[in-house]
Coordinates of C-alpha atoms and ligand atoms in Angstrom, one line a residue:
Chain A
M401 CA -48.5 142.2 -68.7
G402 CA -49.9 140.7 -65.5
K403 CA -50.0 142.5 -62.2
V404 CA -47.9 141.1 -59.3
I405 CA -49.6 141.2 -55.9
V406 CA -47.8 140.3 -52.6
V407 CA -49.9 139.1 -49.7
T408 CA -47.8 140.0 -46.6
S409 CA -48.1 140.8 -42.9
G410 CA -45.0 140.6 -40.8
K411 CA -46.8 138.6 -38.1
G412 CA -47.4 134.9 -38.6
G413 CA -50.8 133.2 -38.7
V414 CA -52.9 136.2 -39.5
G415 CA -54.4 134.7 -42.7
K416 CA -52.0 135.4 -45.6
T417 CA -52.2 131.9 -47.1
T418 CA -56.0 131.8 -46.6
S419 CA -56.3 135.2 -48.3
T420 CA -53.9 134.3 -51.2
A421 CA -56.0 131.3 -52.1
A422 CA -59.3 133.0 -51.7
L423 CA -58.4 136.2 -53.6
G424 CA -56.7 134.2 -56.3
A425 CA -59.7 131.9 -56.7
A426 CA -62.1 134.9 -56.6
L427 CA -60.2 136.7 -59.4
A428 CA -60.1 133.4 -61.4
Q429 CA -63.8 132.8 -60.8
R430 CA -64.4 136.1 -62.6
G431 CA -62.6 134.7 -65.6
D432 CA -59.1 136.2 -65.1
K433 CA -56.0 134.0 -65.5
V434 CA -54.4 133.7 -62.1
V435 CA -51.3 132.0 -60.6
V436 CA -50.8 131.8 -56.8
V437 CA -47.1 131.5 -55.9
D438 CA -46.0 130.0 -52.5
F439 CA -42.9 131.8 -51.2
D440 CA -43.0 130.0 -47.9
V441 CA -40.1 127.7 -48.8
G442 CA -39.6 125.1 -46.1
L443 CA -43.1 125.6 -44.6
R444 CA -45.3 125.4 -47.6
N445 CA -49.1 125.6 -47.0
L446 CA -50.7 127.0 -50.1
D447 CA -50.8 123.5 -51.8
L448 CA -52.8 122.2 -48.8
V449 CA -55.3 125.1 -48.8
M450 CA -55.7 124.7 -52.6
G451 CA -56.0 120.9 -52.3
A452 CA -53.1 120.2 -54.6
E453 CA -50.6 118.7 -52.2
R454 CA -50.7 115.3 -53.9
R455 CA -50.0 116.8 -57.3
V456 CA -46.8 118.6 -56.6
V457 CA -44.0 117.4 -58.7
Y458 CA -41.7 120.4 -59.3
D459 CA -41.6 123.6 -57.2
L460 CA -40.4 127.2 -57.3
V461 CA -36.9 126.2 -56.2
N462 CA -36.6 123.6 -59.0
V463 CA -37.6 126.3 -61.5
I464 CA -35.2 128.8 -60.1
Q465 CA -32.4 126.3 -60.2
G466 CA -33.2 125.3 -63.7
D467 CA -34.2 121.7 -62.8
A468 CA -37.6 122.2 -64.3
K469 CA -39.3 124.5 -66.7
L470 CA -42.1 126.8 -65.5
P471 CA -44.9 124.9 -67.3
Q472 CA -43.8 121.7 -65.6
A473 CA -44.1 123.2 -62.2
L474 CA -47.5 124.9 -62.6
I475 CA -50.5 123.0 -61.3
R476 CA -53.9 123.7 -62.8
D477 CA -56.8 123.9 -60.3
K478 CA -59.3 121.1 -60.7
R479 CA -62.4 123.3 -60.1
V480 CA -61.4 126.7 -61.5
E481 CA -60.0 126.4 -64.9
S482 CA -58.0 129.6 -65.0
L483 CA -56.4 129.2 -61.6
F484 CA -52.9 127.8 -61.2
L485 CA -50.5 127.1 -58.3
L486 CA -46.7 127.4 -58.3
P487 CA -45.8 125.5 -55.1
A488 CA -42.9 126.1 -52.8
S489 CA -40.4 123.5 -51.8
Q490 CA -40.9 121.8 -48.5
T491 CA -37.5 120.2 -48.4
R492 CA -35.1 122.9 -49.5
D493 CA -34.4 125.9 -47.4
K494 CA -35.1 129.5 -48.4
D495 CA -31.5 130.2 -49.3
N496 CA -32.3 128.5 -52.6
L497 CA -34.4 131.5 -53.5
T498 CA -32.0 133.9 -55.3
P499 CA -33.0 137.5 -56.2
E500 CA -32.1 136.9 -59.9
G501 CA -34.0 133.6 -60.0
V502 CA -37.1 135.1 -58.5
E503 CA -36.9 138.1 -60.9
R504 CA -36.7 135.7 -63.9
V505 CA -39.6 133.5 -62.8
I506 CA -41.9 136.5 -62.0
G507 CA -41.0 138.1 -65.3
E508 CA -42.0 134.9 -67.1
L509 CA -45.3 134.6 -65.1
K510 CA -46.2 138.2 -66.0
E511 CA -46.3 137.2 -69.7
H512 CA -48.8 134.4 -69.2
F513 CA -51.1 135.5 -66.3
D514 CA -53.3 138.5 -65.5
W515 CA -52.5 138.2 -61.8
I516 CA -49.5 136.8 -60.0
I517 CA -50.3 136.5 -56.3
C518 CA -47.4 135.8 -54.0
D519 CA -48.0 134.3 -50.6
S520 CA -45.3 135.7 -48.4
P521 CA -43.8 133.9 -45.4
A522 CA -44.1 135.6 -42.0
G523 CA -41.3 137.8 -40.7
I524 CA -39.2 140.5 -42.3
E525 CA -36.3 138.2 -43.5
R526 CA -35.1 137.1 -46.9
G527 CA -38.2 135.1 -47.8
A528 CA -40.6 138.0 -47.1
T529 CA -38.4 140.6 -48.8
L530 CA -38.0 138.4 -51.9
A531 CA -41.8 137.8 -52.0
M532 CA -42.4 141.6 -52.0
R533 CA -39.5 142.6 -54.2
H534 CA -41.2 142.6 -57.6
A535 CA -44.7 143.4 -56.5
D536 CA -46.9 146.1 -58.1
I537 CA -49.5 145.9 -55.4
A538 CA -49.3 144.8 -51.7
V539 CA -52.1 143.4 -49.7
V540 CA -51.2 143.9 -46.1
V541 CA -53.1 141.3 -44.0
T542 CA -53.8 142.4 -40.5
N543 CA -55.8 141.2 -37.5
P544 CA -57.4 143.8 -35.3
E545 CA -54.9 143.5 -32.5
V546 CA -51.9 145.7 -31.5
S547 CA -49.1 143.3 -32.3
S548 CA -50.4 142.5 -35.8
V549 CA -51.0 146.2 -36.5
R550 CA -47.5 147.1 -35.5
D551 CA -45.9 144.4 -37.6
S552 CA -48.0 145.5 -40.5
D553 CA -46.7 149.0 -40.0
R554 CA -43.2 147.6 -40.1
I555 CA -43.9 145.8 -43.3
I556 CA -45.4 148.9 -44.9
G557 CA -42.0 150.6 -44.2
L558 CA -40.2 147.8 -46.0
L559 CA -42.7 147.9 -49.0
D560 CA -41.8 151.6 -49.3
S561 CA -38.1 151.0 -49.2
K562 CA -37.0 147.5 -50.1
T563 CA -39.0 146.9 -53.3
V564 CA -38.0 147.5 -57.0
K565 CA -40.9 150.0 -57.2
A566 CA -39.7 151.9 -54.2
E567 CA -36.1 151.9 -55.3
S568 CA -37.0 153.3 -58.7
G569 CA -38.9 156.1 -57.0
E570 CA -42.4 154.9 -57.7
R571 CA -45.1 154.3 -55.1
M572 CA -46.2 150.8 -54.2
E573 CA -50.0 150.5 -54.2
K574 CA -50.9 149.2 -50.7
H575 CA -54.2 147.8 -49.4
L576 CA -55.2 146.8 -46.0
L577 CA -57.1 143.5 -45.6
L578 CA -58.5 143.2 -42.1
T579 CA -59.0 139.5 -41.4
R580 CA -60.4 137.3 -38.6
Y581 CA -62.7 140.2 -37.6
D582 CA -65.0 139.0 -34.8
A583 CA -68.2 141.1 -34.5
V584 CA -68.9 139.8 -30.9
R585 CA -65.4 140.7 -29.6
A586 CA -65.5 144.0 -31.4
E587 CA -68.8 144.8 -29.7
R588 CA -67.2 144.0 -26.3
G589 CA -64.2 146.2 -27.1
D590 CA -61.8 143.3 -27.0
M591 CA -60.4 144.1 -30.4
L592 CA -59.1 147.2 -32.0
K593 CA -61.7 149.2 -33.9
V594 CA -61.6 149.3 -37.6
D595 CA -61.0 153.1 -37.8
D596 CA -58.2 152.8 -35.2
V597 CA -56.4 150.3 -37.4
L598 CA -57.0 152.5 -40.4
E599 CA -55.8 155.6 -38.6
I600 CA -52.5 153.9 -37.5
L601 CA -51.7 152.3 -40.8
S602 CA -53.1 155.0 -43.1
I603 CA -53.5 152.9 -46.2
P604 CA -56.8 152.2 -48.0
L605 CA -59.0 149.4 -46.8
L606 CA -59.5 146.5 -49.3
G607 CA -62.0 144.5 -47.1
I608 CA -62.9 143.1 -43.8
I609 CA -63.0 139.3 -43.5
P610 CA -65.0 137.9 -40.6
E611 CA -63.7 135.2 -38.2
S612 CA -65.6 132.1 -39.4
M613 CA -65.7 128.4 -39.1
D614 CA -66.2 128.3 -42.9
V615 CA -62.5 129.1 -43.4
L616 CA -61.5 126.1 -41.4
K617 CA -64.0 123.9 -43.2
A618 CA -62.7 125.0 -46.5
S619 CA -59.1 124.3 -45.7
N620 CA -60.1 120.9 -44.4
I621 CA -61.6 119.9 -47.8
G622 CA -58.6 121.6 -49.6
A623 CA -60.4 124.4 -51.3
P624 CA -60.2 128.2 -51.2
V625 CA -63.2 129.5 -49.2
T626 CA -64.6 131.2 -52.2
V627 CA -64.8 127.8 -54.0
A628 CA -65.7 125.6 -51.0
D629 CA -68.8 127.7 -50.1
S630 CA -69.3 130.7 -52.3
R631 CA -72.3 132.0 -50.3
S632 CA -70.5 132.0 -46.9
A633 CA -69.7 135.3 -45.2
P634 CA -65.9 135.1 -45.6
A635 CA -66.4 134.1 -49.3
L636 CA -68.6 137.1 -50.0
A637 CA -66.1 139.4 -48.3
Y638 CA -63.3 137.9 -50.4
F639 CA -65.3 138.3 -53.6
D640 CA -65.8 142.0 -52.8
A641 CA -62.1 142.5 -52.0
A642 CA -61.2 140.8 -55.3
R643 CA -63.5 143.2 -57.2
R644 CA -61.9 146.2 -55.4
L645 CA -58.5 144.8 -56.4
A646 CA -59.7 144.7 -60.0
G647 CA -60.6 148.4 -59.7
E648 CA -64.3 148.4 -58.8
I649 CA -65.5 150.8 -56.1
L650 CA -67.8 149.2 -53.6
P651 CA -69.0 150.2 -50.2
I652 CA -67.3 148.3 -47.4
T653 CA -69.5 146.5 -44.9
V654 CA -68.4 145.5 -41.4
P655 CA -69.2 141.8 -40.9
G656 CA -72.1 141.3 -38.4
D657 CA -73.0 144.9 -38.3
K658 CA -76.0 146.0 -40.4
R659 CA -75.8 149.7 -39.5
S660 CA -72.3 150.7 -40.4
G661 CA -72.1 150.1 -44.1
G662 CA -72.6 153.8 -44.7
L663 CA -70.1 154.9 -42.1
L664 CA -67.3 152.7 -43.3
S665 CA -67.9 153.4 -46.9
K666 CA -67.1 157.0 -45.9
I667 CA -63.9 156.0 -44.3
F668 CA -63.1 153.8 -47.3
S669 CA -63.6 156.5 -49.8
R670 CA -61.6 159.0 -47.8
R671 CA -58.7 156.7 -47.3
A672 CA -58.8 155.5 -50.8
A673 CA -58.7 159.0 -52.2
Chain B
M897 CA -11.5 155.9 -50.2
K898 CA -8.6 153.6 -51.1
M899 CA -8.4 151.1 -53.9
V900 CA -6.4 147.9 -53.6
S901 CA -5.7 145.7 -56.6
V902 CA -5.2 142.0 -56.0
L903 CA -3.2 140.3 -58.7
T904 CA -5.2 137.0 -58.7
D905 CA -8.5 138.7 -59.3
A906 CA -9.3 141.6 -61.6
R907 CA -12.0 143.0 -59.3
S908 CA -10.8 145.5 -56.7
I909 CA -11.7 145.7 -53.1
R910 CA -13.4 148.9 -52.2
I911 CA -12.7 150.5 -48.9
K912 CA -14.9 153.3 -47.9
G913 CA -15.0 155.6 -45.0
R914 CA -18.3 156.1 -43.2
S915 CA -19.3 157.9 -40.0
F916 CA -21.9 156.8 -37.5
L917 CA -23.5 158.5 -34.7
A918 CA -22.4 156.4 -31.7
V919 CA -23.7 156.4 -28.2
V920 CA -20.9 156.9 -25.7
L921 CA -21.1 155.3 -22.2
S922 CA -18.8 156.7 -19.5
P923 CA -19.0 154.4 -16.5
D924 CA -18.0 155.5 -13.0
L925 CA -17.0 153.7 -9.8
P926 CA -18.2 151.6 -8.2
L927 CA -19.1 149.7 -11.4
D928 CA -21.8 147.6 -9.9
H929 CA -23.7 150.7 -8.9
W930 CA -23.3 152.2 -12.3
L931 CA -24.6 148.9 -13.9
T932 CA -27.6 149.1 -11.6
R933 CA -28.4 152.6 -12.8
L934 CA -27.9 151.4 -16.4
D935 CA -30.4 148.6 -15.8
D936 CA -32.8 151.1 -14.5
L937 CA -32.4 153.2 -17.6
A938 CA -32.7 150.1 -19.9
A939 CA -35.9 149.0 -18.0
R940 CA -37.4 152.4 -18.6
S941 CA -36.4 152.6 -22.2
A942 CA -36.4 149.0 -23.4
G943 CA -34.2 148.4 -26.4
F944 CA -32.4 151.8 -26.2
F945 CA -29.1 150.3 -26.9
F946 CA -30.3 147.5 -29.1
G947 CA -28.6 147.7 -32.5
R948 CA -26.9 151.0 -31.8
P949 CA -23.2 151.5 -32.0
V950 CA -21.9 152.0 -28.5
V951 CA -18.5 153.2 -27.5
L952 CA -17.2 152.8 -24.0
D953 CA -15.3 155.8 -22.7
V954 CA -12.9 154.8 -19.9
T955 CA -10.8 158.0 -19.7
D956 CA -10.1 158.7 -16.0
L957 CA -11.7 155.4 -15.0
P958 CA -9.2 153.6 -12.7
V959 CA -9.7 150.0 -13.7
N960 CA -7.3 147.2 -14.5
R961 CA -7.4 144.8 -17.4
D962 CA -9.6 142.2 -15.8
E963 CA -12.1 144.7 -14.4
L964 CA -12.4 146.2 -17.9
K965 CA -12.9 142.8 -19.4
G966 CA -15.6 142.1 -16.8
L967 CA -17.3 145.3 -17.6
V968 CA -17.4 144.5 -21.3
A969 CA -18.9 141.1 -20.5
A970 CA -21.4 142.6 -18.1
L971 CA -22.5 145.0 -20.8
A972 CA -22.7 142.1 -23.4
E973 CA -25.0 140.3 -21.0
R974 CA -27.3 143.3 -21.2
N975 CA -27.2 143.2 -25.0
V976 CA -25.1 146.3 -25.1
S977 CA -22.3 145.4 -27.6
I978 CA -19.3 147.7 -27.5
M979 CA -17.8 148.6 -30.9
G980 CA -14.8 150.2 -29.4
I981 CA -13.1 151.5 -26.2
E982 CA -12.0 155.1 -25.9
G983 CA -9.4 156.5 -23.5
A984 CA -7.9 153.2 -22.4
R985 CA -4.1 152.6 -22.0
P986 CA -3.0 150.1 -24.6
S987 CA -2.1 147.6 -21.9
L988 CA -5.7 147.5 -20.7
I989 CA -7.0 146.1 -24.0
G990 CA -6.3 142.4 -24.3
P991 CA -7.1 139.9 -27.1
G992 CA -10.8 139.4 -27.7
M993 CA -11.6 142.9 -26.5
P994 CA -13.2 145.6 -28.6
P995 CA -10.6 147.7 -30.3
A996 CA -9.2 150.9 -28.9
L997 CA -10.6 154.0 -30.5
K998 CA -9.1 157.4 -30.8
G999 CA -10.1 160.8 -32.1
G1000 CA -13.8 160.3 -31.8
R1001 CA -14.5 163.8 -32.9
P1002 CA -16.7 165.2 -35.5
A1003 CA -14.6 166.0 -38.5
S1004 CA -16.8 168.6 -40.2
D1005 CA -17.0 172.3 -40.6
V1006 CA -17.3 173.2 -36.9
D1007 CA -15.1 171.6 -34.3
V1008 CA -17.1 171.0 -31.2
A1009 CA -14.2 169.3 -29.4
N1010 CA -14.1 171.8 -26.6
S1011 CA -17.8 172.1 -26.1
A1012 CA -18.4 168.4 -26.4
P1013 CA -22.1 168.2 -26.4
S1014 CA -23.5 165.7 -24.0
I1015 CA -26.8 164.2 -23.0
E1016 CA -27.4 163.2 -19.5
V1017 CA -29.9 160.5 -19.1
R1018 CA -32.1 161.4 -16.2
T1019 CA -35.1 160.0 -14.5
P1020 CA -37.4 163.0 -14.5
D1021 CA -39.4 162.0 -11.4
S1022 CA -36.4 161.9 -9.1
P1023 CA -34.4 165.0 -9.8
A1024 CA -32.4 164.5 -6.6
E1025 CA -30.7 161.5 -7.9
A1026 CA -30.5 162.8 -11.4
S1027 CA -26.7 163.3 -11.3
D1028 CA -26.3 159.7 -10.4
A1029 CA -27.7 158.6 -13.7
P1030 CA -25.4 157.0 -16.3
M1031 CA -24.1 159.4 -18.8
V1032 CA -24.9 158.9 -22.4
E1033 CA -23.0 161.1 -24.7
V1034 CA -24.0 161.5 -28.3
S1035 CA -21.8 163.5 -30.5
G1036 CA -22.5 164.4 -34.1
E1037 CA -21.6 166.8 -36.8
V1038 CA -22.6 170.4 -36.3
R1039 CA -23.2 172.7 -39.3
S1040 CA -23.0 176.4 -39.1
T1041 CA -26.4 177.1 -40.7
P1042 CA -29.5 175.6 -39.1
Q1043 CA -31.2 173.1 -41.3
S1044 CA -34.6 171.4 -41.4
L1045 CA -35.7 168.0 -42.5
I1046 CA -39.3 167.6 -43.6
I1047 CA -40.8 164.1 -44.0
R1048 CA -44.1 164.0 -45.9
E1049 CA -45.2 160.5 -45.0
P1050 CA -45.8 158.4 -41.9
V1051 CA -42.7 157.2 -40.1
R1052 CA -43.3 153.4 -39.8
S1053 CA -42.4 151.0 -37.0
G1054 CA -38.7 150.1 -37.0
Q1055 CA -37.7 153.2 -38.9
S1056 CA -35.3 155.6 -37.3
V1057 CA -34.8 159.2 -38.4
I1058 CA -31.6 160.7 -37.2
F1059 CA -31.0 164.4 -38.1
T1060 CA -28.5 166.1 -35.8
E1061 CA -28.2 169.2 -38.0
G1062 CA -31.5 170.8 -37.1
D1063 CA -35.3 170.5 -36.8
V1064 CA -37.3 167.5 -38.0
T1065 CA -40.9 168.0 -39.2
V1066 CA -43.1 165.0 -39.9
I1067 CA -46.3 165.5 -41.9
G1068 CA -47.9 162.3 -40.8
S1069 CA -47.7 160.0 -37.8
V1070 CA -44.8 158.4 -36.0
A1071 CA -45.6 154.7 -35.3
S1072 CA -45.0 152.7 -32.2
G1073 CA -41.5 151.4 -32.5
A1074 CA -40.3 154.3 -34.7
E1075 CA -38.0 157.1 -33.6
I1076 CA -37.1 160.7 -34.5
I1077 CA -33.8 162.0 -33.2
A1078 CA -33.2 165.7 -34.0
G1079 CA -30.5 168.1 -33.1
G1080 CA -33.2 170.8 -33.0
S1081 CA -36.9 170.6 -32.4
V1082 CA -39.3 167.9 -33.4
H1083 CA -42.7 168.7 -35.0
I1084 CA -45.2 166.0 -35.7
Y1085 CA -48.3 166.9 -37.6
G1086 CA -50.0 163.6 -36.8
T1087 CA -50.0 161.1 -33.9
L1088 CA -46.7 160.6 -32.0
R1089 CA -46.8 156.9 -30.9
G1090 CA -43.1 156.2 -31.0
R1091 CA -40.1 158.1 -29.6
A1092 CA -39.1 161.7 -30.1
M1093 CA -35.7 163.1 -29.0
A1094 CA -35.2 166.8 -29.5
G1095 CA -31.9 168.6 -28.9
A1096 CA -30.2 165.3 -29.2
I1097 CA -26.6 166.6 -29.3
G1098 CA -27.2 169.2 -26.7
N1099 CA -29.8 172.0 -27.0
S1100 CA -31.9 172.8 -24.0
S1101 CA -34.1 175.2 -26.0
A1102 CA -35.3 172.5 -28.4
Q1103 CA -38.9 171.5 -28.2
I1104 CA -41.3 168.8 -29.2
F1105 CA -44.7 169.5 -30.8
C1106 CA -47.2 166.9 -31.8
R1107 CA -50.8 166.9 -32.9
K1108 CA -51.7 163.9 -30.8
L1109 CA -49.5 162.6 -28.0
E1110 CA -49.3 158.8 -27.5
A1111 CA -45.5 158.7 -27.2
E1112 CA -43.5 155.8 -25.8
L1113 CA -40.6 158.1 -24.9
L1114 CA -39.8 161.8 -25.1
A1115 CA -36.4 163.4 -24.6
I1116 CA -35.2 166.9 -24.8
D1117 CA -31.5 167.6 -24.4
G1118 CA -31.0 164.2 -22.8
V1119 CA -33.8 164.5 -20.2
Y1120 CA -36.1 161.6 -20.6
K1121 CA -39.8 161.0 -20.0
M1122 CA -41.3 157.6 -20.5
A1123 CA -44.9 156.9 -21.3
D1124 CA -45.7 156.1 -17.7
D1125 CA -44.2 159.4 -16.5
M1126 CA -46.6 161.5 -18.6
A1127 CA -49.6 163.1 -17.1
P1128 CA -52.6 161.0 -18.2
D1129 CA -54.7 164.0 -19.3
L1130 CA -52.1 164.8 -22.0
R1131 CA -52.7 161.5 -23.8
G1132 CA -54.4 162.0 -27.1
Q1133 CA -54.0 165.8 -26.9
S1134 CA -52.1 168.3 -29.1
V1135 CA -49.1 169.1 -26.9
Q1136 CA -45.9 171.1 -26.8
L1137 CA -43.1 170.0 -24.6
W1138 CA -40.1 172.0 -23.5
L1139 CA -37.3 171.9 -20.9
D1140 CA -37.3 173.8 -17.7
G1141 CA -34.0 173.1 -15.9
D1142 CA -34.0 169.3 -15.5
A1143 CA -37.7 168.8 -16.0
I1144 CA -39.7 168.3 -19.2
M1145 CA -42.7 170.6 -19.1
A1146 CA -45.8 170.0 -21.2
E1147 CA -48.8 172.0 -22.2
K1148 CA -51.9 171.4 -24.4
L1149 CA -52.0 173.4 -27.6
S1150 CA -55.4 174.8 -28.0
Ligands
ATP594 N1 -61.3 134.5 -41.3 C1 -60.9 133.4 -40.6 N2 -61.7 132.8 -39.7 C2 -61.3 131.8 -39.0 N3 -60.1 131.2 -39.1 C3 -59.2 131.8 -40.0 C4 -59.5 132.9 -40.8 N4 -58.5 133.3 -41.5 C5 -57.5 132.4 -41.2 N5 -57.9 131.5 -40.3 C6 -57.1 130.4 -39.7 O1 -56.0 130.9 -39.1 C7 -54.9 130.0 -39.3 C8 -53.7 130.8 -40.0 O2 -54.2 131.2 -41.3 P1 -53.1 131.2 -42.5 O3 -52.4 129.9 -42.6 O4 -53.9 131.7 -43.7 O5 -52.2 132.4 -42.0 P2 -50.8 132.8 -42.5 O6 -50.7 134.3 -42.3 O7 -50.5 132.3 -43.9 O8 -49.8 132.0 -41.5 P3 -48.2 131.9 -41.7 O9 -47.6 133.2 -41.2 O10 -47.8 130.8 -40.7 O11 -47.9 131.6 -43.1 C9 -55.4 128.9 -40.1 O12 -55.7 127.8 -39.3 C10 -56.7 129.4 -40.8 O13 -57.6 128.4 -41.0
MG595 MG1 -48.9 131.1 -44.7

């Protein structure tokens, strides 16, 4: 049975869709069978970042409403063979996502894929709560600034109360993915420090993704950053994060900072304990 | 609970009783002055009334129907929505107004009707005007044996822990935008970034303890202190807070 990951944040524009595509591709590049699912009904983006926008025929809402079978809606990636996309609908609204329908689709996907990665819409409303509902693991995407951290804290509260795991008394596995980290601004003190964010959110760190033009370049050519330029700094950071998701233990490095690998790996191992 | 069967549908409608902790506002005259003080409170404690059930107590308030309607509208403008009006003559409540409420008393083991616990909202830095502040009355159930609530994980932003029966202990941090409301003392073994209210249904000996103080708001027995009112050298420290008369006192814990 596959593992269901929700990529969520509360706040908009922090890098959920970018991270869903990059982590999904990175896991598939290791040979795992992966599907990325766009839950942002009405504002779909994942198809663009994956470069599949012209191949969308059926979408999640069609499958939920029974207008299409799951295999008809899945789009296989042209570059990474074991990577698939289940797109969202751009024309329907999110009321078409029913809890029963989502449960059925996720259940079916779990039988066929190793990883089901759900790209959550921003906010704490229906779309976001449905995206997290059936997750086994949550990746909480946060930028190093106060409003993003507070919204992530709010989302963690929901992960611990509004999910199937939480309701059945189990603990949801949660990981922090710190994105758009800018070494220059961190040096100047214009951003929250990594350990301050960790102290506030107190969940283990999955990785730190640097702010980089490579992310924009990748989305312009319609490829996850790990596929577009697998040697770029954000790609390397996403590869490491994917390996940690798969259970490997690696030291965390702060982008642009050669000294602190040791220091942060200490924080990581303490938090991850 | 009451079950009602409807002939056209086999399913029944369930009606349940539920009690909520409501905030009671008791305005006084002149109303515009009272509203100004309320605005002052709201400015100091943004969002205090947001999403809370609020009851308007107009017992002994000599207003007519139009004035009362105006008051409800003025409160709605401030995002204070009134769930009911207590102590109003029936003729005062016209159509479109919140319903009249009666018997807003705790219905549990101990009747606190005569010692109705009340919280006065005060501005700690101006004790002279303290009695001018709007009254916020919070009533809740009181049990005969003191109880404690222990929370073993962080309290996240947007979460609200309300425990009027006794002490609340959090083994972890209280996030910005989270709140702890205790009838007794509040103990935080972590960083307090949100709000803590001790002695919330009337208890001047309640205290607040925290390992690291970064609070947005502190209150003991209804006396409030906002982040800006706190001595800067207490920030980030292990602190205990208590009430001395109308003033919140604080001291570093070594
Ligand atoms: N590491 C990065 N460096 C530079 N730009 C980035 C990085 N990560 C994301 N971005 C940019 O930030 C913008 C928002 O990213 P993205 O769409 O992934 O966020 P989101 O959280 O999915 O947004 P929404 O809440 O609207 O769904 C995009 O323009 C993306 O290219
Ligand atoms: Mg997105």
